Amino acid sequence: MEYLTITELTRMFNVSSRMIRYYEKMGLMESSRKENYAYRIYDEAAVKRLQQIIILRKLRIPLKEIGVILNDMEQREALRIMEENICKLDEEIDALNTIREILNVFVIRLNESVCERIRLDFLDDTELTAMIKILKGAKTNMKEEHSAEQLNNASEIIHRLTDRDVRILYFPPMTVFSIHCVSDSPENDCHTHLKKFIKESKLWEIKPDFRIFGFNNDTPDCHGYEIWVTVPENMEEKEPFIKKQIPQGLYGAYMIPFGAFEEWQWLYEWAAASSEYDLDWRAPENMMGGMLEEHIRNSLNNFDGENNGMNQLDLLIPIRRKGAVNINLYV
């Protein structure tokens, strides 16, 4: 098998380059370098490892536990993790079966009341409590063999976001300082510049509510990342940052733990299927069409930790109400 570039790998598995780089950072997979070639390449072992990670993620195994499973030669820990996840799923299945049975009882009672033209107080607390007590959560029998297609379908259903999962945010016009880095680790390079700027300027004092956004900004030959930090409108530009004005707009927001970048797909599918909002792709195209990652800070000025003072992200996808027109551009 020939070596693959990260771009070829992302196309093969329909994942982002940022996700692959994060898996590498966690030690879940490795890349290598070819002589006289500046960028990362991936051999057959790395491709197989990525495939394994994707399958385990579809089975709802957390990344930290995936690392244990993949490095467990005796497979004892893998067995323990799988059994624990089955127990968790059994609890969820029992709870969902109970809810379904209660809803079935409500439907039967409501059908009777509609036919007899009698209004039923079907949410009476005493009656509901009594029904919950007598119901038993039925176990679901699972076949021993399932196809990859069935796994994909199940994963899509489980991970389908609803309107309850996504917050709708309005962003007012904002002034930001922008830094764009292109390298093997552009996110880390951006954060190095960002931490230096924040500490030297004591940004938390002059703008306590400052916010940090990032997005992939690749070049044709290398990986890139760009970070924005909001600053006072009258603040003078400081190298190597570029001052930009961000227009107002609506975003669908979905919070993830740091590293769960595959959940971008869930948010995109929610927006594409929304009956109330349209996707509102924004220029320039190289900034993911306006999709942003807001880096949620642990504290006002903690930027020394493993994740640069952050442990979660808000994924932000640009939207507009159906029928509305948005002509805002980034400057």
mmCIF file of C-alpha atoms in Angstrom:
data_model
loop_
_atom_site.group_PDB
_atom_site.id
_atom_site.type_symbol
_atom_site.label_atom_id
_atom_site.label_comp_id
_atom_site.label_asym_id
_atom_site.label_seq_id
_atom_site.Cartn_x
_atom_site.Cartn_y
_atom_site.Cartn_z
ATOM 1 C CA MET A 1 0.000 0.000 0.000
ATOM 2 C CA GLU A 2 1.228 3.492 -0.849
ATOM 3 C CA TYR A 3 1.593 6.143 1.809
ATOM 4 C CA LEU A 4 -1.356 8.523 2.099
ATOM 5 C CA THR A 5 -1.342 12.231 2.862
ATOM 6 C CA ILE A 6 -3.643 13.606 5.528
ATOM 7 C CA THR A 7 -5.864 15.067 2.801
ATOM 8 C CA GLU A 8 -6.244 11.646 1.169
ATOM 9 C CA LEU A 9 -6.986 10.121 4.564
ATOM 10 C CA THR A 10 -9.705 12.653 5.336
ATOM 11 C CA ARG A 11 -11.379 11.936 2.000
ATOM 12 C CA MET A 12 -11.130 8.183 2.453
ATOM 13 C CA PHE A 13 -12.895 8.204 5.843
ATOM 14 C CA ASN A 14 -14.882 11.457 5.575
ATOM 15 C CA VAL A 15 -13.268 12.952 8.688
ATOM 16 C CA SER A 16 -11.521 16.256 9.300
ATOM 17 C CA SER A 17 -7.765 16.773 9.335
ATOM 18 C CA ARG A 18 -8.178 18.408 12.759
ATOM 19 C CA MET A 19 -9.711 15.197 14.091
ATOM 20 C CA ILE A 20 -6.812 13.118 12.758
ATOM 21 C CA ARG A 21 -4.245 15.498 14.257
ATOM 22 C CA TYR A 22 -6.036 15.310 17.604
ATOM 23 C CA TYR A 23 -5.984 11.502 17.519
ATOM 24 C CA GLU A 24 -2.231 11.717 16.926
ATOM 25 C CA LYS A 25 -1.796 14.160 19.790
ATOM 26 C CA MET A 26 -3.593 11.702 22.086
ATOM 27 C CA GLY A 27 -1.274 8.910 20.930
ATOM 28 C CA LEU A 28 -4.054 6.886 19.289
ATOM 29 C CA MET A 29 -2.289 6.763 15.894
ATOM 30 C CA GLU A 30 1.008 7.807 14.322
ATOM 31 C CA SER A 31 2.175 9.478 11.140
ATOM 32 C CA SER A 32 5.631 9.408 9.607
ATOM 33 C CA ARG A 33 7.755 11.495 7.270
ATOM 34 C CA LYS A 34 9.299 10.638 3.938
ATOM 35 C CA GLU A 35 12.730 11.956 3.028
ATOM 36 C CA ASN A 36 12.588 15.235 1.081
ATOM 37 C CA TYR A 37 8.858 15.529 1.807
ATOM 38 C CA ALA A 38 7.728 18.197 4.241
ATOM 39 C CA TYR A 39 4.371 16.847 5.322
ATOM 40 C CA ARG A 40 2.987 13.967 7.320
ATOM 41 C CA ILE A 41 2.195 10.684 5.617
ATOM 42 C CA TYR A 42 0.311 7.625 6.814
ATOM 43 C CA ASP A 43 1.156 3.970 6.220
ATOM 44 C CA GLU A 44 -1.118 0.927 6.184
ATOM 45 C CA ALA A 45 -0.912 0.515 9.971
ATOM 46 C CA ALA A 46 -2.036 4.112 10.535
ATOM 47 C CA VAL A 47 -4.942 3.701 8.118
ATOM 48 C CA LYS A 48 -6.048 0.528 9.900
ATOM 49 C CA ARG A 49 -5.739 2.243 13.286
ATOM 50 C CA LEU A 50 -7.893 5.172 12.128
ATOM 51 C CA GLN A 51 -10.530 2.734 10.883
ATOM 52 C CA GLN A 52 -10.540 1.032 14.298
ATOM 53 C CA ILE A 53 -10.922 4.361 16.101
ATOM 54 C CA ILE A 54 -13.859 5.364 13.903
ATOM 55 C CA ILE A 55 -15.625 2.042 14.542
ATOM 56 C CA LEU A 56 -15.150 2.345 18.313
ATOM 57 C CA ARG A 57 -16.411 5.938 18.277
ATOM 58 C CA LYS A 58 -19.531 4.765 16.448
ATOM 59 C CA LEU A 59 -19.979 2.274 19.279
ATOM 60 C CA ARG A 60 -19.961 5.273 21.671
ATOM 61 C CA ILE A 61 -16.641 4.369 23.302
ATOM 62 C CA PRO A 62 -14.941 7.504 24.762
ATOM 63 C CA LEU A 63 -11.548 8.451 23.316
ATOM 64 C CA LYS A 64 -9.656 7.777 26.553
ATOM 65 C CA GLU A 65 -11.083 4.272 26.693
ATOM 66 C CA ILE A 66 -10.285 3.745 23.002
ATOM 67 C CA GLY A 67 -6.631 4.385 23.831
ATOM 68 C CA VAL A 68 -6.764 1.671 26.493
ATOM 69 C CA ILE A 69 -8.476 -0.797 24.147
ATOM 70 C CA LEU A 70 -6.027 -0.301 21.284
ATOM 71 C CA ASN A 71 -2.966 -0.753 23.527
ATOM 72 C CA ASP A 72 -4.316 -3.680 25.545
ATOM 73 C CA MET A 73 -2.408 -6.686 24.192
ATOM 74 C CA GLU A 74 -4.052 -9.147 26.620
ATOM 75 C CA GLN A 75 -7.477 -7.565 25.958
ATOM 76 C CA ARG A 76 -8.545 -7.821 29.593
ATOM 77 C CA GLU A 77 -9.107 -4.084 29.883
ATOM 78 C CA ALA A 78 -10.867 -4.094 26.517
ATOM 79 C CA LEU A 79 -13.260 -6.743 27.851
ATOM 80 C CA ARG A 80 -13.911 -4.714 31.019
ATOM 81 C CA ILE A 81 -14.593 -1.520 29.062
ATOM 82 C CA MET A 82 -16.971 -3.281 26.676
ATOM 83 C CA GLU A 83 -18.880 -4.884 29.568
ATOM 84 C CA GLU A 84 -19.177 -1.544 31.371
ATOM 85 C CA ASN A 85 -20.505 0.125 28.227
ATOM 86 C CA ILE A 86 -23.038 -2.672 27.740
ATOM 87 C CA CYS A 87 -24.286 -2.092 31.301
ATOM 88 C CA LYS A 88 -24.682 1.615 30.571
ATOM 89 C CA LEU A 89 -26.552 0.870 27.355
ATOM 90 C CA ASP A 90 -28.816 -1.625 29.165
ATOM 91 C CA GLU A 91 -29.763 1.118 31.611
ATOM 92 C CA GLU A 92 -30.555 3.486 28.729
ATOM 93 C CA ILE A 93 -32.566 0.797 26.921
ATOM 94 C CA ASP A 94 -34.564 0.035 30.086
ATOM 95 C CA ALA A 95 -35.293 3.720 30.598
ATOM 96 C CA LEU A 96 -36.369 4.218 26.969
ATOM 97 C CA ASN A 97 -38.561 1.102 27.036
ATOM 98 C CA THR A 98 -40.223 2.386 30.195
ATOM 99 C CA ILE A 99 -40.902 5.746 28.576
ATOM 100 C CA ARG A 100 -42.276 4.029 25.460
ATOM 101 C CA GLU A 101 -44.634 1.850 27.526
ATOM 102 C CA ILE A 102 -45.897 4.861 29.467
ATOM 103 C CA LEU A 103 -46.529 6.709 26.205
ATOM 104 C CA ASN A 104 -48.408 3.670 24.875
ATOM 105 C CA VAL A 105 -50.638 3.708 27.964
ATOM 106 C CA PHE A 106 -51.263 7.424 27.470
ATOM 107 C CA VAL A 107 -52.148 6.879 23.800
ATOM 108 C CA ILE A 108 -54.670 4.147 24.697
ATOM 109 C CA ARG A 109 -56.266 6.279 27.413
ATOM 110 C CA LEU A 110 -56.361 9.379 25.229
ATOM 111 C CA ASN A 111 -57.944 7.422 22.353
ATOM 112 C CA GLU A 112 -60.667 6.274 24.724
ATOM 113 C CA SER A 113 -61.244 9.792 26.052
ATOM 114 C CA VAL A 114 -61.375 11.301 22.538
ATOM 115 C CA CYS A 115 -63.926 8.713 21.386
ATOM 116 C CA GLU A 116 -66.072 9.285 24.494
ATOM 117 C CA ARG A 117 -65.545 13.061 24.311
ATOM 118 C CA ILE A 118 -64.274 13.110 27.881
ATOM 119 C CA ARG A 119 -61.277 15.244 28.759
ATOM 120 C CA LEU A 120 -58.714 13.094 30.557
ATOM 121 C CA ASP A 121 -56.261 14.572 33.049
ATOM 122 C CA PHE A 122 -53.596 12.139 31.822
ATOM 123 C CA LEU A 123 -50.747 13.993 33.535
ATOM 124 C CA ASP A 124 -52.158 13.538 37.021
ATOM 125 C CA ASP A 125 -49.099 13.031 39.240
ATOM 126 C CA THR A 126 -50.584 10.176 41.294
ATOM 127 C CA GLU A 127 -51.647 8.197 38.250
ATOM 128 C CA LEU A 128 -48.316 8.730 36.478
ATOM 129 C CA THR A 129 -46.332 7.625 39.520
ATOM 130 C CA ALA A 130 -48.425 4.484 39.847
ATOM 131 C CA MET A 131 -47.895 3.572 36.175
ATOM 132 C CA ILE A 132 -44.147 4.069 36.391
ATOM 133 C CA LYS A 133 -43.946 1.732 39.399
ATOM 134 C CA ILE A 134 -45.741 -1.161 37.706
ATOM 135 C CA LEU A 135 -43.882 -0.911 34.400
ATOM 136 C CA LYS A 136 -40.824 -3.088 33.792
ATOM 137 C CA GLY A 137 -38.062 -2.204 31.368
ATOM 138 C CA ALA A 138 -37.887 -4.954 28.775
ATOM 139 C CA LYS A 139 -34.520 -6.133 27.534
ATOM 140 C CA THR A 140 -33.848 -5.904 23.831
ATOM 141 C CA ASN A 141 -32.592 -9.028 22.093
ATOM 142 C CA MET A 142 -29.659 -8.233 19.825
ATOM 143 C CA LYS A 143 -28.426 -10.377 16.953
ATOM 144 C CA GLU A 144 -24.851 -11.540 17.250
ATOM 145 C CA GLU A 145 -23.882 -10.363 13.784
ATOM 146 C CA HIS A 146 -24.428 -6.912 12.335
ATOM 147 C CA SER A 147 -23.241 -5.428 9.084
ATOM 148 C CA ALA A 148 -21.211 -2.259 8.740
ATOM 149 C CA GLU A 149 -24.268 -0.648 7.160
ATOM 150 C CA GLN A 150 -26.399 -1.491 10.196
ATOM 151 C CA LEU A 151 -23.728 -0.034 12.479
ATOM 152 C CA ASN A 152 -23.644 3.175 10.446
ATOM 153 C CA ASN A 153 -27.434 3.438 10.487
ATOM 154 C CA ALA A 154 -27.596 2.859 14.243
ATOM 155 C CA SER A 155 -24.837 5.405 14.828
ATOM 156 C CA GLU A 156 -26.659 8.009 12.717
ATOM 157 C CA ILE A 157 -29.906 7.514 14.641
ATOM 158 C CA ILE A 158 -28.232 7.681 18.055
ATOM 159 C CA HIS A 159 -26.206 10.768 17.153
ATOM 160 C CA ARG A 160 -28.983 12.692 15.429
ATOM 161 C CA LEU A 161 -29.324 16.106 17.037
ATOM 162 C CA THR A 162 -32.733 17.625 17.727
ATOM 163 C CA ASP A 163 -33.736 21.245 18.296
ATOM 164 C CA ARG A 164 -33.376 20.595 22.034
ATOM 165 C CA ASP A 165 -29.669 19.838 21.568
ATOM 166 C CA VAL A 166 -28.788 23.018 19.659
ATOM 167 C CA ARG A 167 -28.808 26.536 21.072
ATOM 168 C CA ILE A 168 -29.535 29.477 18.769
ATOM 169 C CA LEU A 169 -27.085 32.335 19.389
ATOM 170 C CA TYR A 170 -27.022 35.865 18.057
ATOM 171 C CA PHE A 171 -23.555 37.369 17.666
ATOM 172 C CA PRO A 172 -23.349 41.168 17.664
ATOM 173 C CA PRO A 173 -20.640 42.868 15.567
ATOM 174 C CA MET A 174 -17.236 42.153 17.113
ATOM 175 C CA THR A 175 -13.672 43.402 16.756
ATOM 176 C CA VAL A 176 -11.061 40.639 16.828
ATOM 177 C CA PHE A 177 -7.345 40.098 16.517
ATOM 178 C CA SER A 178 -6.607 37.247 14.120
ATOM 179 C CA ILE A 179 -3.583 34.941 13.885
ATOM 180 C CA HIS A 180 -3.195 32.360 11.087
ATOM 181 C CA CYS A 181 -0.562 29.609 11.346
ATOM 182 C CA VAL A 182 0.385 26.993 8.765
ATOM 183 C CA SER A 183 2.511 24.092 10.012
ATOM 184 C CA ASP A 184 2.377 20.508 11.265
ATOM 185 C CA SER A 185 0.710 21.743 14.472
ATOM 186 C CA PRO A 186 -1.008 25.021 13.571
ATOM 187 C CA GLU A 187 -3.415 24.941 16.540
ATOM 188 C CA ASN A 188 -0.533 24.827 19.016
ATOM 189 C CA ASP A 189 1.310 27.589 17.149
ATOM 190 C CA CYS A 190 -1.777 29.798 17.209
ATOM 191 C CA HIS A 191 -2.252 29.219 20.921
ATOM 192 C CA THR A 192 1.389 30.038 21.628
ATOM 193 C CA HIS A 193 0.936 33.482 20.056
ATOM 194 C CA LEU A 194 -2.472 33.867 21.710
ATOM 195 C CA LYS A 195 -1.233 33.102 25.213
ATOM 196 C CA LYS A 196 1.650 35.541 24.833
ATOM 197 C CA PHE A 197 -0.648 38.318 23.640
ATOM 198 C CA ILE A 198 -3.244 37.740 26.376
ATOM 199 C CA LYS A 199 -0.637 37.714 29.153
ATOM 200 C CA GLU A 200 1.325 40.706 27.882
ATOM 201 C CA SER A 201 -1.769 42.824 27.269
ATOM 202 C CA LYS A 202 -3.608 41.553 30.380
ATOM 203 C CA LEU A 203 -6.627 41.252 28.163
ATOM 204 C CA TRP A 204 -8.772 39.932 31.018
ATOM 205 C CA GLU A 205 -8.478 43.355 32.654
ATOM 206 C CA ILE A 206 -9.305 45.552 29.651
ATOM 207 C CA LYS A 207 -11.915 43.167 28.215
ATOM 208 C CA PRO A 208 -13.115 40.692 30.863
ATOM 209 C CA ASP A 209 -15.659 39.180 28.473
ATOM 210 C CA PHE A 210 -13.173 38.389 25.692
ATOM 211 C CA ARG A 211 -13.996 35.361 23.568
ATOM 212 C CA ILE A 212 -11.818 33.027 21.505
ATOM 213 C CA PHE A 213 -12.811 31.453 18.195
ATOM 214 C CA GLY A 214 -10.924 29.150 15.853
ATOM 215 C CA PHE A 215 -11.356 27.337 12.550
ATOM 216 C CA ASN A 216 -9.415 25.272 10.031
ATOM 217 C CA ASN A 217 -7.694 27.451 7.425
ATOM 218 C CA ASP A 218 -5.603 25.112 5.273
ATOM 219 C CA THR A 219 -3.434 25.979 2.299
ATOM 220 C CA PRO A 220 -3.220 23.665 -0.735
ATOM 221 C CA ASP A 221 0.024 22.175 0.595
ATOM 222 C CA CYS A 222 -0.244 22.298 4.374
ATOM 223 C CA HIS A 223 -2.526 22.365 7.382
ATOM 224 C CA GLY A 224 -3.557 25.698 8.783
ATOM 225 C CA TYR A 225 -5.566 27.035 11.682
ATOM 226 C CA GLU A 226 -6.751 30.536 12.482
ATOM 227 C CA ILE A 227 -7.698 31.950 15.862
ATOM 228 C CA TRP A 228 -9.672 35.080 16.678
ATOM 229 C CA VAL A 229 -9.773 36.775 20.059
ATOM 230 C CA THR A 230 -12.234 39.596 20.700
ATOM 231 C CA VAL A 231 -10.642 42.908 21.742
ATOM 232 C CA PRO A 232 -11.813 46.482 22.472
ATOM 233 C CA GLU A 233 -12.788 48.249 19.263
ATOM 234 C CA ASN A 234 -10.190 51.009 19.738
ATOM 235 C CA MET A 235 -7.271 48.662 20.510
ATOM 236 C CA GLU A 236 -4.303 49.154 18.197
ATOM 237 C CA GLU A 237 -3.208 46.238 16.037
ATOM 238 C CA LYS A 238 -0.334 44.205 17.482
ATOM 239 C CA GLU A 239 1.915 42.016 15.328
ATOM 240 C CA PRO A 240 1.649 39.229 14.327
ATOM 241 C CA PHE A 241 -2.103 39.683 14.762
ATOM 242 C CA ILE A 242 -4.364 41.287 12.163
ATOM 243 C CA LYS A 243 -7.336 43.346 13.222
ATOM 244 C CA LYS A 244 -10.671 42.276 11.758
ATOM 245 C CA GLN A 245 -14.328 43.242 12.070
ATOM 246 C CA ILE A 246 -16.835 40.405 12.421
ATOM 247 C CA PRO A 247 -20.446 41.200 11.451
ATOM 248 C CA GLN A 248 -23.552 40.230 13.336
ATOM 249 C CA GLY A 249 -25.230 36.911 12.636
ATOM 250 C CA LEU A 250 -27.056 33.838 13.904
ATOM 251 C CA TYR A 251 -25.361 30.568 14.809
ATOM 252 C CA GLY A 252 -26.499 27.121 15.827
ATOM 253 C CA ALA A 253 -24.357 26.129 18.820
ATOM 254 C CA TYR A 254 -23.580 22.645 20.112
ATOM 255 C CA MET A 255 -21.148 21.989 22.952
ATOM 256 C CA ILE A 256 -18.630 19.131 22.808
ATOM 257 C CA PRO A 257 -15.834 17.932 25.074
ATOM 258 C CA PHE A 258 -12.448 18.889 23.679
ATOM 259 C CA GLY A 259 -11.452 16.470 20.930
ATOM 260 C CA ALA A 260 -14.875 15.163 19.845
ATOM 261 C CA PHE A 261 -14.553 16.822 16.448
ATOM 262 C CA GLU A 262 -16.543 14.111 14.661
ATOM 263 C CA GLU A 263 -19.620 15.761 16.169
ATOM 264 C CA TRP A 264 -19.286 18.558 13.610
ATOM 265 C CA GLN A 265 -21.115 16.190 11.261
ATOM 266 C CA TRP A 266 -24.020 15.898 13.679
ATOM 267 C CA LEU A 267 -24.403 19.690 13.833
ATOM 268 C CA TYR A 268 -24.196 20.041 10.057
ATOM 269 C CA GLU A 269 -26.906 17.397 9.586
ATOM 270 C CA TRP A 270 -29.135 19.198 12.109
ATOM 271 C CA ALA A 271 -28.773 22.487 10.231
ATOM 272 C CA ALA A 272 -29.317 20.882 6.821
ATOM 273 C CA ALA A 273 -32.548 19.236 8.032
ATOM 274 C CA SER A 274 -33.911 22.188 10.043
ATOM 275 C CA SER A 275 -37.446 23.312 9.202
ATOM 276 C CA GLU A 276 -36.834 26.775 10.692
ATOM 277 C CA TYR A 277 -33.280 27.687 9.613
ATOM 278 C CA ASP A 278 -31.138 27.573 6.484
ATOM 279 C CA LEU A 279 -27.390 27.170 6.383
ATOM 280 C CA ASP A 280 -25.801 30.569 5.848
ATOM 281 C CA TRP A 281 -22.336 29.907 4.403
ATOM 282 C CA ARG A 282 -20.136 32.963 4.771
ATOM 283 C CA ALA A 283 -17.036 34.198 3.012
ATOM 284 C CA PRO A 284 -14.169 33.579 2.802
ATOM 285 C CA GLU A 285 -14.511 29.907 1.827
ATOM 286 C CA ASN A 286 -11.198 28.878 3.401
ATOM 287 C CA MET A 287 -12.600 29.584 6.877
ATOM 288 C CA MET A 288 -14.931 26.565 6.759
ATOM 289 C CA GLY A 289 -17.766 28.617 5.275
ATOM 290 C CA GLY A 290 -18.182 30.526 8.529
ATOM 291 C CA MET A 291 -18.202 27.547 10.887
ATOM 292 C CA LEU A 292 -16.380 28.368 14.115
ATOM 293 C CA GLU A 293 -15.126 26.655 17.235
ATOM 294 C CA GLU A 294 -15.507 28.797 20.338
ATOM 295 C CA HIS A 295 -12.892 27.830 22.898
ATOM 296 C CA ILE A 296 -14.572 27.867 26.324
ATOM 297 C CA ARG A 297 -12.158 28.990 29.028
ATOM 298 C CA ASN A 298 -11.742 27.311 32.413
ATOM 299 C CA SER A 299 -10.950 30.637 34.040
ATOM 300 C CA LEU A 300 -10.174 34.211 33.047
ATOM 301 C CA ASN A 301 -6.445 33.820 32.570
ATOM 302 C CA ASN A 302 -5.564 30.128 32.777
ATOM 303 C CA PHE A 303 -3.631 29.349 29.596
ATOM 304 C CA ASP A 304 -0.963 27.018 30.926
ATOM 305 C CA GLY A 305 -2.854 23.700 30.899
ATOM 306 C CA GLU A 306 -2.724 20.876 28.412
ATOM 307 C CA ASN A 307 -5.581 22.347 26.383
ATOM 308 C CA ASN A 308 -4.400 25.953 26.646
ATOM 309 C CA GLY A 309 -6.759 26.699 29.507
ATOM 310 C CA MET A 310 -9.729 25.149 27.701
ATOM 311 C CA ASN A 311 -11.479 21.810 28.008
ATOM 312 C CA GLN A 312 -14.577 22.187 25.873
ATOM 313 C CA LEU A 313 -15.708 23.785 22.646
ATOM 314 C CA ASP A 314 -18.884 25.272 21.275
ATOM 315 C CA LEU A 315 -19.287 24.237 17.661
ATOM 316 C CA LEU A 316 -20.928 27.106 15.795
ATOM 317 C CA ILE A 317 -22.588 26.764 12.407
ATOM 318 C CA PRO A 318 -23.842 29.903 10.607
ATOM 319 C CA ILE A 319 -27.584 29.931 10.000
ATOM 320 C CA ARG A 320 -30.389 32.307 9.069
ATOM 321 C CA ARG A 321 -34.129 32.033 9.400
ATOM 322 C CA LYS A 322 -35.752 30.587 6.306
ATOM 323 C CA GLY A 323 -36.519 33.318 3.800
ATOM 324 C CA ALA A 324 -34.078 35.793 5.385
ATOM 325 C CA VAL A 325 -31.158 37.227 3.431
ATOM 326 C CA ASN A 326 -27.754 37.786 4.994
ATOM 327 C CA ILE A 327 -25.133 39.761 3.065
ATOM 328 C CA ASN A 328 -22.632 40.226 5.902
ATOM 329 C CA LEU A 329 -18.993 39.599 5.052
ATOM 330 C CA TYR A 330 -15.900 39.255 7.228
ATOM 331 C CA VAL A 331 -13.464 42.146 6.886
#
